[in-house]
Coordinates of N, CA, C and O in Angstrom, one line a residue:
M1 N -22.6 14.9 -7.9 CA -22.1 13.6 -8.3 C -20.6 13.6 -8.4 O -20.0 12.6 -8.0
D2 N -20.0 14.6 -9.0 CA -18.6 14.7 -9.1 C -17.9 14.7 -7.7 O -16.8 14.2 -7.6
L3 N -18.5 15.4 -6.8 CA -18.0 15.5 -5.4 C -18.0 14.1 -4.8 O -17.0 13.8 -4.1
V4 N -19.0 13.3 -5.0 CA -19.0 12.0 -4.4 C -17.9 11.1 -5.0 O -17.2 10.4 -4.3
V5 N -17.7 11.2 -6.3 CA -16.6 10.4 -6.9 C -15.3 10.9 -6.4 O -14.4 10.0 -6.1
A6 N -15.1 12.2 -6.3 CA -13.8 12.7 -5.9 C -13.5 12.3 -4.4 O -12.4 11.9 -4.1
C7 N -14.5 12.3 -3.6 CA -14.4 11.9 -2.2 C -14.1 10.4 -2.1 O -13.4 10.0 -1.2
S8 N -14.7 9.6 -3.0 CA -14.5 8.2 -3.0 C -13.1 7.9 -3.4 O -12.4 7.0 -2.7
I9 N -12.6 8.5 -4.4 CA -11.2 8.3 -4.8 C -10.2 8.8 -3.7 O -9.2 8.1 -3.4
L10 N -10.5 9.9 -3.1 CA -9.6 10.4 -2.0 C -9.7 9.4 -0.8 O -8.6 9.1 -0.2
G11 N -10.9 8.9 -0.4 CA -11.0 8.0 0.7 C -10.3 6.7 0.4 O -9.6 6.1 1.3
A12 N -10.3 6.2 -0.8 CA -9.7 5.0 -1.2 C -8.2 5.1 -1.1 O -7.4 4.3 -0.6
A13 N -7.7 6.3 -1.6 CA -6.2 6.5 -1.6 C -5.7 6.7 -0.1 O -4.7 6.1 0.2
I14 N -6.5 7.3 0.7 CA -6.1 7.5 2.1 C -6.1 6.1 2.8 O -5.2 5.8 3.6
A15 N -7.2 5.3 2.6 CA -7.3 4.0 3.2 C -6.1 3.1 2.9 O -5.5 2.5 3.7
V16 N -5.8 3.0 1.6 CA -4.7 2.1 1.2 C -3.4 2.7 1.6 O -2.5 1.9 2.1
G17 N -3.2 4.0 1.6 CA -1.9 4.6 2.0 C -1.7 4.4 3.5 O -0.6 4.0 3.9
L18 N -2.6 4.7 4.3 CA -2.4 4.5 5.7 C -2.3 3.0 6.1 O -1.5 2.7 7.0
A19 N -3.0 2.1 5.4 CA -2.9 0.7 5.7 C -1.5 0.2 5.4 O -0.9 -0.6 6.1
T20 N -1.0 0.6 4.2 CA 0.3 0.2 3.8 C 1.4 0.8 4.7 O 2.3 0.1 5.1
L21 N 1.2 2.0 5.1 CA 2.2 2.6 6.1 C 2.2 1.9 7.4 O 3.3 1.6 7.9
G22 N 1.0 1.6 7.9 CA 0.9 0.9 9.2 C 1.5 -0.5 9.1 O 2.1 -1.0 10.0
A23 N 1.2 -1.2 8.0 CA 1.7 -2.5 7.8 C 3.2 -2.5 7.7 O 3.9 -3.4 8.3
A24 N 3.8 -1.6 7.0 CA 5.2 -1.6 6.9 C 5.9 -1.3 8.2 O 6.9 -1.9 8.5
I25 N 5.3 -0.4 9.0 CA 5.9 0.0 10.3 C 5.8 -1.2 11.2 O 6.8 -1.6 11.9
G26 N 4.6 -1.9 11.2 CA 4.4 -3.0 12.1 C 5.3 -4.2 11.7 O 5.9 -4.9 12.6
Q27 N 5.5 -4.5 10.4 CA 6.3 -5.5 10.0 C 7.8 -5.3 10.3 O 8.5 -6.1 10.8
G28 N 8.2 -4.0 10.2 CA 9.6 -3.7 10.5 C 9.9 -3.9 12.0 O 10.9 -4.4 12.4
I29 N 9.0 -3.4 12.8 CA 9.2 -3.6 14.3 C 9.2 -5.0 14.7 O 10.0 -5.5 15.4
S30 N 8.2 -5.8 14.1 CA 8.1 -7.2 14.5 C 9.4 -8.0 14.1 O 9.9 -8.9 14.8
V31 N 9.8 -7.8 12.9 CA 11.0 -8.5 12.4 C 12.3 -8.1 13.1 O 13.1 -8.9 13.5
S32 N 12.4 -6.8 13.5 CA 13.6 -6.4 14.3 C 13.6 -7.0 15.6 O 14.6 -7.4 16.1
R33 N 12.4 -7.1 16.3 CA 12.3 -7.7 17.6 C 12.6 -9.2 17.5 O 13.2 -9.8 18.4
A34 N 12.1 -9.8 16.5 CA 12.3 -11.3 16.3 C 13.8 -11.6 16.1 O 14.4 -12.5 16.7
T35 N 14.5 -10.8 15.3 CA 15.9 -11.0 15.0 C 16.7 -10.7 16.3 O 17.7 -11.4 16.6
E36 N 16.3 -9.8 17.1 CA 16.9 -9.5 18.4 C 16.8 -10.6 19.3 O 17.8 -11.0 20.0
I37 N 15.6 -11.2 19.4 CA 15.4 -12.4 20.3 C 16.2 -13.6 19.8 O 16.8 -14.3 20.6
I38 N 16.2 -13.8 18.5 CA 16.9 -15.0 18.0 C 18.4 -14.8 18.2 O 19.2 -15.7 18.5
G39 N 18.9 -13.5 18.1 CA 20.3 -13.2 18.4 C 20.7 -13.5 19.8 O 21.8 -14.0 20.1
K40 N 19.8 -13.2 20.7 CA 20.1 -13.4 22.2 C 19.9 -14.9 22.5 O 20.6 -15.4 23.4
N41 N 19.0 -15.6 21.9 CA 18.7 -17.0 22.3 C 18.4 -17.8 21.0 O 17.3 -18.0 20.6
P42 N 19.5 -18.3 20.4 CA 19.3 -19.1 19.1 C 18.5 -20.3 19.2 O 17.9 -20.8 18.2
N43 N 18.4 -20.9 20.4 CA 17.6 -22.1 20.6 C 16.1 -21.8 20.5 O 15.3 -22.8 20.3
A44 N 15.7 -20.6 20.6 CA 14.2 -20.3 20.5 C 13.8 -19.9 19.1 O 12.7 -19.3 18.9
K45 N 14.6 -20.2 18.1 CA 14.3 -19.8 16.8 C 13.0 -20.4 16.3 O 12.2 -19.6 15.6
K46 N 12.7 -21.6 16.5 CA 11.5 -22.2 16.0 C 10.2 -21.6 16.6 O 9.3 -21.2 15.8
E47 N 10.2 -21.3 17.9 CA 9.1 -20.7 18.5 C 8.9 -19.3 18.0 O 7.8 -18.8 17.8
V48 N 10.0 -18.5 17.9 CA 9.9 -17.1 17.5 C 9.5 -17.0 16.1 O 8.7 -16.2 15.8
M49 N 10.0 -17.9 15.2 CA 9.7 -17.8 13.8 C 8.2 -18.1 13.6 O 7.5 -17.5 12.7
S50 N 7.7 -19.1 14.3 CA 6.2 -19.4 14.1 C 5.3 -18.3 14.6 O 4.4 -17.9 13.9
G51 N 5.7 -17.7 15.7 CA 4.9 -16.5 16.1 C 5.0 -15.3 15.2 O 4.1 -14.6 15.0
L52 N 6.3 -15.1 14.7 CA 6.5 -14.0 13.8 C 5.7 -14.2 12.5 O 5.1 -13.2 12.1
L53 N 5.7 -15.4 11.9 CA 5.0 -15.6 10.7 C 3.5 -15.4 10.9 O 2.8 -14.8 10.0
L54 N 2.9 -15.9 12.0 CA 1.5 -15.7 12.3 C 1.2 -14.2 12.5 O 0.2 -13.7 11.9
G55 N 2.0 -13.5 13.1 CA 1.8 -12.0 13.3 C 1.9 -11.3 12.0 O 1.1 -10.4 11.7
L56 N 2.9 -11.7 11.1 CA 3.0 -11.0 9.8 C 1.8 -11.3 8.9 O 1.4 -10.4 8.2
L57 N 1.3 -12.5 9.0 CA 0.1 -12.8 8.2 C -1.1 -12.0 8.7 O -1.9 -11.6 7.9
M58 N -1.2 -11.8 10.0 CA -2.3 -10.9 10.5 C -2.2 -9.5 10.0 O -3.2 -8.8 9.7
I59 N -1.0 -9.0 10.0 CA -0.7 -7.6 9.5 C -1.1 -7.5 8.1 O -1.8 -6.5 7.6
V60 N -0.7 -8.5 7.2 CA -1.0 -8.4 5.8 C -2.5 -8.6 5.6 O -3.1 -7.9 4.7
S61 N -3.2 -9.4 6.4 CA -4.6 -9.5 6.2 C -5.4 -8.2 6.5 O -6.3 -7.8 5.8
L62 N -4.9 -7.4 7.5 CA -5.5 -6.1 7.7 C -5.3 -5.2 6.5 O -6.2 -4.4 6.2
M63 N -4.1 -5.3 5.9 CA -3.8 -4.4 4.8 C -4.7 -4.8 3.6 O -5.2 -4.0 2.8
L64 N -5.0 -6.1 3.4 CA -5.9 -6.6 2.4 C -7.3 -6.1 2.6 O -8.1 -5.9 1.7
F65 N -7.7 -6.1 3.9 CA -9.1 -5.5 4.2 C -9.2 -4.1 3.8 O -10.2 -3.7 3.2
A66 N -8.1 -3.3 4.0 CA -8.2 -1.9 3.6 C -8.2 -1.8 2.0 O -8.9 -0.9 1.5
L67 N -7.5 -2.7 1.3 CA -7.6 -2.7 -0.1 C -9.0 -3.1 -0.6 O -9.5 -2.5 -1.5
A68 N -9.7 -4.0 0.1 CA -11.0 -4.4 -0.2 C -12.0 -3.2 0.0 O -12.9 -2.9 -0.9
I69 N -11.8 -2.4 1.0 CA -12.6 -1.2 1.3 C -12.4 -0.2 0.2 O -13.3 0.4 -0.3
A70 N -11.1 -0.1 -0.3 CA -10.8 0.9 -1.3 C -11.5 0.5 -2.6 O -12.0 1.3 -3.4
I71 N -11.5 -0.8 -2.9 CA -12.1 -1.3 -4.2 C -13.6 -1.1 -4.1 O -14.2 -0.7 -5.1
I72 N -14.2 -1.3 -2.9 CA -15.6 -1.0 -2.8 C -15.9 0.5 -3.0 O -16.9 0.8 -3.6
L73 N -15.1 1.3 -2.4 CA -15.3 2.8 -2.6 C -15.1 3.2 -4.1 O -15.8 4.1 -4.5
L74 N -14.3 2.5 -4.8 CA -14.1 2.9 -6.2 C -15.1 2.3 -7.2 O -15.6 3.0 -8.1
W75 N -15.4 1.1 -7.1 CA -16.2 0.4 -8.1 C -17.6 0.1 -7.7 O -18.5 -0.1 -8.5
M76 N -17.9 0.0 -6.4 CA -19.2 -0.5 -6.0 C -19.8 0.6 -5.1 O -20.5 0.3 -4.1
N77 N -19.6 1.8 -5.4 CA -20.1 2.9 -4.6 C -21.6 3.1 -4.8 O -22.1 3.3 -5.9
P78 N -22.3 3.0 -3.7 CA -23.8 3.0 -3.8 C -24.3 4.4 -4.0 O -25.5 4.6 -4.3
F79 N -23.5 5.5 -3.8 CA -23.9 6.8 -4.0 C -23.8 7.4 -5.4 O -24.2 8.5 -5.6
V80 N -23.2 6.6 -6.3 CA -23.0 7.1 -7.6 C -24.1 6.6 -8.5 O -24.6 5.5 -8.5

């Protein structure tokens, strides 16, 4: 029983940690590319910003899915 709880906590920590790391890297890359494109072509700011915001929302939603999985592992574990 204690091993299942320990593995659930470890799995939740790894899921949230990797999701946060991946989201931060993805957001950094996308924002840097967007600012680079806007710097080269200021007239395309509206199109670039709308695509950037949509992409950033998708990245954050994946991170929230990982958080939901971590919550399920911690509080709604069927093995405990």
